[in-house]
């Protein structure tokens, strides 16, 4: 297998560190708009970097992406950029004839008149509209294969296959007790993506009603996270699992709730109130005259790079899937989860916990694809593939998952 990895930020760099320890691929080209960042990711591998090459690539240029796939003779494109670049990369892979894998799906657009009641364009709609073309080409686009979405969806499929006869609700619940010293406000993941998913109308799925939306930060609940993290207030957030799970699994209700905390929610509300969450450029004055800038890009530029916070960070992050239903005629409720301690991930890989937990899942998926254990054509979510091989491989990677009866 030859891989074109697009994006050498925190997650992309963590992907290279994890992949370098595995033998399933022949070569990985690490491409980024900033060549220096791609080169740094490869150089950090030291003696383990002989199967890696750095390259400069504009993810927004499908022709350039197709050329890079051909130049490096790649079988698969792994997208580690932010969601703005999903469609040009997705389309370039299809046009070239490569398989494709991402960790976040094509962007949504709120309903024009009833944003907090009805869905407009949903996450992933633009990709699923092309599913027949991928199937006709005999190529696989595995979408949403990070940790959330990704591992959380694998957990949902595992619960449906092996743990329940009927499912009342599948609820993704994410929480952490991470602390970053020295900063008044320092998100542990891309603020661009965080703003997108937290301020858009959250989507909920209910059997008989389908997908619908609510107001941001709705339905707060305290969820008790394992391994010492404890209770964290979680709220509805727009996320891909709610759009993926019902396509393959039967459940009466599907939700995603994120443990954000009052302070984080307050910052996001303020950014929205000031219009600083906008992506359309606004004109501002500079020393060289008026320039057009995206307010959200300015916010991201003013905050520290999440990938560089590991040394200042302490605590654990937990991603998991809570499932409620019936097994053998009796009520059952479980939480399937994966916890990463930042101290461990920094010591073992030099990556902070949140980006490392995201990165390990696409690498494991690539390995299953290389083995032929995971295969198919069309646009598929993780739920469409057998879960047990993935969960077993995750344990083999030294990142075991666990289950708690509620």
Short mmCIF file of C-alpha atoms in Angstrom, two decimals:
data_model
loop_
_atom_site.label_atom_id
_atom_site.label_comp_id
_atom_site.label_asym_id
_atom_site.label_seq_id
_atom_site.Cartn_x
_atom_site.Cartn_y
_atom_site.Cartn_z
CA UNK A 1 0.00 0.00 0.00
CA UNK A 2 1.22 3.49 -0.91
CA UNK A 3 -0.45 6.37 0.94
CA UNK A 4 -0.79 10.10 0.27
CA UNK A 5 -1.33 11.74 3.65
CA UNK A 6 -2.62 15.29 3.15
CA UNK A 7 -2.14 17.48 6.21
CA UNK A 8 0.90 17.55 8.52
CA UNK A 9 -0.66 19.33 11.47
CA UNK A 10 -1.15 17.77 14.88
CA UNK A 11 -3.21 14.79 13.74
CA UNK A 12 -1.18 14.27 10.56
CA UNK A 13 2.09 14.26 12.50
CA UNK A 14 0.63 11.84 15.05
CA UNK A 15 -0.45 9.58 12.17
CA UNK A 16 3.14 9.38 10.90
CA UNK A 17 4.45 8.49 14.36
CA UNK A 18 1.94 5.68 14.75
CA UNK A 19 2.26 4.38 11.18
CA UNK A 20 6.07 4.29 11.33
CA UNK A 21 5.82 1.41 13.83
CA UNK A 22 3.68 -0.71 11.47
CA UNK A 23 4.74 -2.68 8.40
CA UNK A 24 1.50 -2.85 6.38
CA UNK A 25 2.39 -0.05 3.92
CA UNK A 26 5.21 0.41 1.45
CA UNK A 27 5.45 4.19 1.43
CA UNK A 28 3.68 7.28 2.80
CA UNK A 29 3.98 10.72 1.21
CA UNK A 30 3.34 13.43 3.81
CA UNK A 31 1.96 16.50 2.00
CA UNK A 32 1.11 19.93 3.34
CA UNK A 33 0.69 23.46 2.02
CA UNK A 34 3.61 24.32 4.31
CA UNK A 35 6.50 22.16 3.06
CA UNK A 36 8.47 22.86 6.23
CA UNK A 37 5.72 21.34 8.35
CA UNK A 38 5.65 18.20 6.20
CA UNK A 39 9.44 17.94 6.37
CA UNK A 40 9.38 18.35 10.15
CA UNK A 41 6.86 15.50 10.47
CA UNK A 42 9.16 13.19 8.47
CA UNK A 43 12.35 14.32 10.21
CA UNK A 44 10.78 13.65 13.61
CA UNK A 45 10.64 9.95 12.71
CA UNK A 46 14.44 9.66 12.64
CA UNK A 47 15.63 6.23 11.59
CA UNK A 48 12.01 5.11 11.19
CA UNK A 49 11.35 7.67 8.46
CA UNK A 50 12.84 5.79 5.49
CA UNK A 51 9.35 4.92 4.15
CA UNK A 52 8.19 8.55 4.27
CA UNK A 53 8.62 11.50 1.90
CA UNK A 54 7.64 15.15 2.43
CA UNK A 55 5.93 17.17 -0.31
CA UNK A 56 4.24 20.53 -0.76
CA UNK A 57 0.58 20.33 -1.81
CA UNK A 58 -2.40 22.68 -1.94
CA UNK A 59 -5.37 20.61 -0.71
CA UNK A 60 -7.77 23.03 -2.41
CA UNK A 61 -6.35 22.21 -5.87
CA UNK A 62 -7.83 18.91 -7.12
CA UNK A 63 -5.58 18.86 -10.19
CA UNK A 64 -2.48 19.17 -8.01
CA UNK A 65 -3.78 16.43 -5.72
CA UNK A 66 -4.38 14.10 -8.67
CA UNK A 67 -0.86 14.83 -9.91
CA UNK A 68 0.60 14.02 -6.48
CA UNK A 69 -1.30 10.73 -6.33
CA UNK A 70 0.16 9.80 -9.70
CA UNK A 71 3.69 11.02 -9.02
CA UNK A 72 3.94 8.99 -5.81
CA UNK A 73 1.93 6.03 -7.18
CA UNK A 74 -0.50 6.12 -4.27
CA UNK A 75 -3.31 3.63 -3.69
CA UNK A 76 -5.13 5.65 -1.04
CA UNK A 77 -5.53 9.28 0.02
CA UNK A 78 -5.73 9.89 3.77
CA UNK A 79 -7.23 13.31 4.51
CA UNK A 80 -5.91 14.92 7.72
CA UNK A 81 -6.94 18.49 6.88
CA UNK A 82 -9.84 20.48 8.26
CA UNK A 83 -13.33 19.96 6.79
CA UNK A 84 -13.03 22.81 4.28
CA UNK A 85 -10.84 20.58 2.13
CA UNK A 86 -12.92 17.41 2.25
CA UNK A 87 -14.61 17.83 -1.12
CA UNK A 88 -11.59 18.78 -3.27
CA UNK A 89 -9.61 15.87 -1.80
CA UNK A 90 -12.55 13.46 -2.03
CA UNK A 91 -13.15 14.40 -5.66
CA UNK A 92 -9.46 14.25 -6.57
CA UNK A 93 -9.16 10.73 -5.18
CA UNK A 94 -12.20 9.60 -7.18
CA UNK A 95 -10.93 11.21 -10.37
CA UNK A 96 -7.52 9.57 -9.99
CA UNK A 97 -8.89 6.17 -8.96
CA UNK A 98 -7.54 5.97 -5.42
CA UNK A 99 -9.30 4.86 -2.27
CA UNK A 100 -10.07 7.66 0.20
CA UNK A 101 -10.28 7.99 3.98
CA UNK A 102 -11.12 11.00 6.15
CA UNK A 103 -11.86 11.85 9.77
CA UNK A 104 -14.43 14.60 9.22
CA UNK A 105 -17.07 14.84 6.51
CA UNK A 106 -18.27 17.49 4.06
CA UNK A 107 -19.69 20.59 5.69
CA UNK A 108 -23.31 21.27 6.51
CA UNK A 109 -25.44 24.35 5.88
CA UNK A 110 -28.28 25.26 8.24
CA UNK A 111 -31.87 25.34 7.02
CA UNK A 112 -32.46 28.89 5.69
CA UNK A 113 -35.63 29.63 7.66
CA UNK A 114 -35.89 27.01 10.47
CA UNK A 115 -32.29 26.24 11.47
CA UNK A 116 -33.21 24.91 14.93
CA UNK A 117 -35.97 22.61 13.74
CA UNK A 118 -35.13 21.30 10.29
CA UNK A 119 -31.94 20.11 8.64
CA UNK A 120 -30.58 22.02 5.70
CA UNK A 121 -27.59 20.40 4.02
CA UNK A 122 -26.36 17.73 6.42
CA UNK A 123 -22.80 16.71 7.22
CA UNK A 124 -21.65 14.28 4.54
CA UNK A 125 -24.53 14.94 2.14
CA UNK A 126 -22.17 16.08 -0.62
CA UNK A 127 -20.14 12.89 -0.25
CA UNK A 128 -23.09 10.49 -0.16
CA UNK A 129 -24.45 12.13 -3.30
CA UNK A 130 -21.39 10.72 -5.10
CA UNK A 131 -21.70 7.20 -3.65
CA UNK A 132 -22.84 5.60 -6.92
CA UNK A 133 -19.79 6.96 -8.73
CA UNK A 134 -17.44 5.51 -6.13
CA UNK A 135 -19.24 2.18 -6.32
CA UNK A 136 -19.08 2.15 -10.13
CA UNK A 137 -15.35 2.89 -9.92
CA UNK A 138 -14.84 -0.02 -7.52
CA UNK A 139 -13.19 2.31 -5.00
CA UNK A 140 -13.85 2.79 -1.29
CA UNK A 141 -14.37 6.16 0.36
CA UNK A 142 -14.29 5.39 4.10
CA UNK A 143 -15.65 8.55 5.69
CA UNK A 144 -15.58 9.67 9.31
CA UNK A 145 -12.79 7.32 10.42
CA UNK A 146 -11.18 9.24 13.27
CA UNK A 147 -12.09 8.74 16.90
CA UNK A 148 -15.41 10.67 16.85
CA UNK A 149 -16.63 9.94 14.27
CA UNK A 150 -14.79 6.68 13.70
CA UNK A 151 -14.10 4.54 16.74
CA UNK A 152 -17.41 5.69 18.23
CA UNK A 153 -19.19 4.30 15.15
CA UNK A 154 -17.28 1.02 15.41
CA UNK A 155 -18.47 0.77 19.01
CA UNK A 156 -22.06 1.33 17.84
CA UNK A 157 -21.80 -1.47 15.28
CA UNK A 158 -20.21 -3.80 17.86
CA UNK A 159 -23.03 -3.10 20.32
CA UNK A 160 -25.64 -3.73 17.63
CA UNK A 161 -23.99 -6.98 16.52
CA UNK A 162 -23.07 -8.54 19.85
CA UNK A 163 -24.55 -6.77 22.85
CA UNK A 164 -28.20 -5.94 22.08
CA UNK A 165 -31.30 -7.41 20.49
CA UNK A 166 -33.06 -4.03 20.39
CA UNK A 167 -31.54 -0.56 20.77
CA UNK A 168 -33.44 2.36 22.24
CA UNK A 169 -30.66 4.94 22.00
CA UNK A 170 -27.10 5.22 20.77
CA UNK A 171 -25.47 8.28 22.31
CA UNK A 172 -21.88 9.34 21.69
CA UNK A 173 -20.50 10.93 24.87
CA UNK A 174 -17.12 12.70 24.90
CA UNK A 175 -15.50 14.18 27.99
CA UNK A 176 -12.11 14.98 29.51
CA UNK A 177 -10.38 16.46 32.53
CA UNK A 178 -7.51 17.94 30.50
CA UNK A 179 -5.85 21.09 31.84
CA UNK A 180 -3.44 23.32 29.90
CA UNK A 181 -1.09 25.36 32.09
CA UNK A 182 -0.15 28.90 31.17
CA UNK A 183 -3.14 29.79 28.97
CA UNK A 184 -6.45 31.40 29.89
CA UNK A 185 -8.05 29.66 26.89
CA UNK A 186 -6.37 26.93 24.84
CA UNK A 187 -8.53 24.34 23.03
CA UNK A 188 -6.99 20.89 22.75
CA UNK A 189 -8.26 20.46 19.17
CA UNK A 190 -8.62 22.66 16.09
CA UNK A 191 -10.61 25.75 17.07
CA UNK A 192 -11.76 26.12 13.44
CA UNK A 193 -13.41 22.70 13.54
CA UNK A 194 -14.64 23.18 17.12
CA UNK A 195 -16.44 26.40 16.20
CA UNK A 196 -18.00 24.69 13.17
CA UNK A 197 -19.42 21.73 15.07
CA UNK A 198 -20.40 23.56 18.27
CA UNK A 199 -22.17 26.60 16.81
CA UNK A 200 -24.01 24.86 13.99
CA UNK A 201 -27.46 23.49 14.87
CA UNK A 202 -26.99 20.05 16.48
CA UNK A 203 -28.67 17.16 14.69
CA UNK A 204 -30.68 14.45 16.48
CA UNK A 205 -32.12 11.31 14.90
CA UNK A 206 -35.37 9.66 15.99
CA UNK A 207 -37.05 6.65 14.43
CA UNK A 208 -40.20 7.74 12.62
CA UNK A 209 -39.13 11.37 12.58
CA UNK A 210 -35.73 11.13 10.95
CA UNK A 211 -33.09 13.82 11.36
CA UNK A 212 -33.98 17.15 12.96
CA UNK A 213 -32.11 19.98 14.65
CA UNK A 214 -32.09 21.75 18.01
CA UNK A 215 -30.46 24.90 19.36
CA UNK A 216 -26.70 24.77 20.10
CA UNK A 217 -25.79 23.38 23.54
CA UNK A 218 -29.27 21.92 24.10
CA UNK A 219 -30.32 19.06 26.42
CA UNK A 220 -27.51 19.36 29.01
CA UNK A 221 -26.84 16.26 31.06
CA UNK A 222 -24.17 15.18 33.54
CA UNK A 223 -22.37 12.08 32.29
CA UNK A 224 -19.99 10.17 34.57
CA UNK A 225 -16.84 9.38 32.60
CA UNK A 226 -14.59 6.47 33.62
CA UNK A 227 -11.00 6.17 34.84
CA UNK A 228 -11.18 9.05 37.26
CA UNK A 229 -12.48 11.74 34.91
CA UNK A 230 -15.84 11.82 36.68
CA UNK A 231 -19.06 13.74 35.92
CA UNK A 232 -18.93 16.27 33.09
CA UNK A 233 -21.87 18.26 31.77
CA UNK A 234 -22.47 17.31 28.14
CA UNK A 235 -24.58 19.13 25.54
CA UNK A 236 -25.83 18.43 22.03
CA UNK A 237 -23.31 19.25 19.31
CA UNK A 238 -23.47 18.74 15.54
CA UNK A 239 -21.44 15.62 14.72
CA UNK A 240 -21.11 13.05 12.00
CA UNK A 241 -22.12 9.99 14.04
CA UNK A 242 -25.74 11.12 14.15
CA UNK A 243 -25.72 11.26 10.34
CA UNK A 244 -23.84 7.96 9.92
CA UNK A 245 -25.21 5.51 12.48
CA UNK A 246 -28.85 5.46 11.27
CA UNK A 247 -27.75 4.69 7.71
CA UNK A 248 -26.61 1.20 8.80
CA UNK A 249 -27.88 0.49 12.33
CA UNK A 250 -31.38 0.34 13.81
CA UNK A 251 -31.91 2.53 16.86
CA UNK A 252 -34.87 4.55 18.04
CA UNK A 253 -32.71 7.59 18.82
CA UNK A 254 -29.12 8.72 18.06
CA UNK A 255 -27.39 11.68 19.71
CA UNK A 256 -23.96 13.23 20.16
CA UNK A 257 -23.11 15.16 23.31
CA UNK A 258 -19.81 16.82 24.12
CA UNK A 259 -18.46 17.81 27.53
CA UNK A 260 -17.55 21.44 26.88
CA UNK A 261 -17.91 23.21 30.23
CA UNK A 262 -19.50 26.58 30.98
CA UNK A 263 -16.35 28.61 30.25
CA UNK A 264 -15.82 27.05 26.81
CA UNK A 265 -19.49 27.51 25.91
CA UNK A 266 -19.27 31.13 27.05
CA UNK A 267 -16.30 31.81 24.78
CA UNK A 268 -18.06 30.21 21.81
CA UNK A 269 -21.22 32.24 22.43
CA UNK A 270 -19.13 35.43 22.56
CA UNK A 271 -17.33 34.60 19.31
CA UNK A 272 -20.72 34.06 17.68
CA UNK A 273 -22.16 37.28 19.11
CA UNK A 274 -19.21 39.26 17.71
CA UNK A 275 -19.31 37.51 14.33
CA UNK A 276 -15.86 36.03 14.87
CA UNK A 277 -17.10 32.55 13.98
CA UNK A 278 -17.74 33.65 10.38
CA UNK A 279 -15.75 32.11 7.54
CA UNK A 280 -16.62 34.64 4.80
CA UNK A 281 -13.80 37.21 4.48
CA UNK A 282 -14.25 40.73 5.84
CA UNK A 283 -12.20 43.74 4.81
CA UNK A 284 -9.82 45.18 7.38
CA UNK A 285 -7.14 47.83 7.19
CA UNK A 286 -3.48 46.91 7.33
CA UNK A 287 -0.15 48.67 6.93
CA UNK A 288 -0.19 47.84 3.23
CA UNK A 289 -3.82 48.76 2.67
CA UNK A 290 -7.18 46.92 2.93
CA UNK A 291 -7.03 43.12 3.07
CA UNK A 292 -9.77 40.45 3.19
CA UNK A 293 -9.52 38.00 6.08
CA UNK A 294 -11.77 35.32 7.54
CA UNK A 295 -12.67 36.15 11.17
CA UNK A 296 -12.52 32.48 12.12
CA UNK A 297 -9.02 32.17 10.65
CA UNK A 298 -7.97 35.17 12.76
CA UNK A 299 -9.31 33.49 15.90
CA UNK A 300 -7.42 30.32 15.03
CA UNK A 301 -4.26 32.32 14.36
CA UNK A 302 -4.47 34.03 17.76
CA UNK A 303 -4.68 30.77 19.71
CA UNK A 304 -1.85 28.30 20.36
CA UNK A 305 -1.47 25.33 18.02
CA UNK A 306 -3.15 22.39 19.80
CA UNK A 307 -0.39 20.06 18.61
CA UNK A 308 2.15 22.04 20.62
CA UNK A 309 0.29 22.00 23.93
CA UNK A 310 1.25 18.51 25.03
CA UNK A 311 4.04 19.52 27.38
CA UNK A 312 1.70 21.93 29.19
CA UNK A 313 -1.25 19.54 29.27
CA UNK A 314 -2.26 17.07 31.95
CA UNK A 315 -5.21 14.74 32.39
CA UNK A 316 -7.18 12.26 30.31
CA UNK A 317 -9.58 12.35 27.39
CA UNK A 318 -12.41 9.85 26.89
CA UNK A 319 -14.31 9.03 23.71
CA UNK A 320 -17.15 6.56 23.88
CA UNK A 321 -20.54 5.28 22.87
CA UNK A 322 -23.37 4.83 25.35
CA UNK A 323 -26.02 2.34 24.28
CA UNK A 324 -29.37 1.57 25.91
CA UNK A 325 -31.67 -1.24 24.88
CA UNK A 326 -32.70 -4.85 25.48
CA UNK A 327 -30.73 -8.11 25.48
CA UNK A 328 -32.38 -11.51 26.02
CA UNK A 329 -35.56 -9.82 27.21
CA UNK A 330 -33.84 -7.70 29.88
CA UNK A 331 -32.95 -4.00 29.88
CA UNK A 332 -29.28 -3.29 29.30
CA UNK A 333 -27.17 -0.15 29.25
CA UNK A 334 -23.44 -0.02 28.45
CA UNK A 335 -20.72 2.52 27.76
CA UNK A 336 -17.99 1.42 25.32
CA UNK A 337 -15.03 3.74 25.62
CA UNK A 338 -11.41 4.57 24.90
CA UNK A 339 -9.33 6.67 27.32
CA UNK A 340 -5.93 8.24 26.63
CA UNK A 341 -3.74 9.76 29.34
CA UNK A 342 -1.81 12.76 28.01
CA UNK A 343 1.28 11.88 30.02
CA UNK A 344 1.35 8.43 28.38
CA UNK A 345 0.81 9.65 24.81
CA UNK A 346 3.49 12.32 25.20
CA UNK A 347 5.97 9.85 26.65
CA UNK A 348 5.30 7.11 24.10
CA UNK A 349 4.69 9.14 20.92
CA UNK A 350 5.38 12.81 21.61
CA UNK A 351 1.77 13.68 20.74
CA UNK A 352 -0.84 15.19 23.02
CA UNK A 353 -3.74 12.93 23.93
CA UNK A 354 -6.56 14.38 21.79
CA UNK A 355 -4.67 14.39 18.49
CA UNK A 356 -3.10 10.98 19.20
CA UNK A 357 -6.49 9.44 20.00
CA UNK A 358 -7.82 10.79 16.71
CA UNK A 359 -4.80 9.63 14.69
CA UNK A 360 -4.58 5.99 15.73
CA UNK A 361 -7.93 5.06 14.20
CA UNK A 362 -7.29 5.91 10.52
CA UNK A 363 -3.94 4.12 10.74
CA UNK A 364 -5.64 0.97 12.04
CA UNK A 365 -8.30 1.29 9.33
CA UNK A 366 -5.61 1.55 6.65
CA UNK A 367 -3.99 -1.59 7.98
CA UNK A 368 -7.27 -3.50 7.79
CA UNK A 369 -7.73 -2.22 4.22
CA UNK A 370 -4.20 -3.33 3.31
CA UNK A 371 -4.91 -6.81 4.70
CA UNK A 372 -8.22 -7.01 2.83
CA UNK A 373 -10.09 -7.45 6.14
CA UNK A 374 -11.96 -4.22 5.50
CA UNK A 375 -13.04 -3.81 1.89
CA UNK A 376 -15.88 -2.54 -0.24
CA UNK A 377 -16.82 0.13 -2.73
CA UNK A 378 -18.88 3.26 -2.54
CA UNK A 379 -19.08 5.78 0.31
CA UNK A 380 -19.15 3.88 3.59
CA UNK A 381 -19.07 4.82 7.25
CA UNK A 382 -17.27 2.71 9.88
CA UNK A 383 -20.62 1.10 10.83
CA UNK A 384 -20.72 -0.64 7.47
CA UNK A 385 -17.67 -2.80 8.26
CA UNK A 386 -17.09 -5.63 10.77
CA UNK A 387 -16.11 -4.14 14.15
CA UNK A 388 -14.28 -6.98 15.88
CA UNK A 389 -11.12 -6.94 13.68
CA UNK A 390 -10.76 -3.21 14.28
CA UNK A 391 -11.21 -3.46 18.05
CA UNK A 392 -8.74 -6.35 18.25
CA UNK A 393 -6.20 -4.39 16.21
CA UNK A 394 -6.62 -1.35 18.43
CA UNK A 395 -5.61 -3.49 21.40
CA UNK A 396 -2.65 -4.83 19.40
CA UNK A 397 -1.56 -1.23 18.83
CA UNK A 398 -1.36 -0.76 22.62
CA UNK A 399 -4.53 1.31 22.85
CA UNK A 400 -7.10 -1.02 24.45
CA UNK A 401 -10.76 -0.13 24.69
CA UNK A 402 -13.12 -1.02 27.53
CA UNK A 403 -16.80 -1.44 28.38
CA UNK A 404 -18.74 -0.43 31.48
CA UNK A 405 -22.17 -1.81 32.34
CA UNK A 406 -24.22 1.20 33.38
#
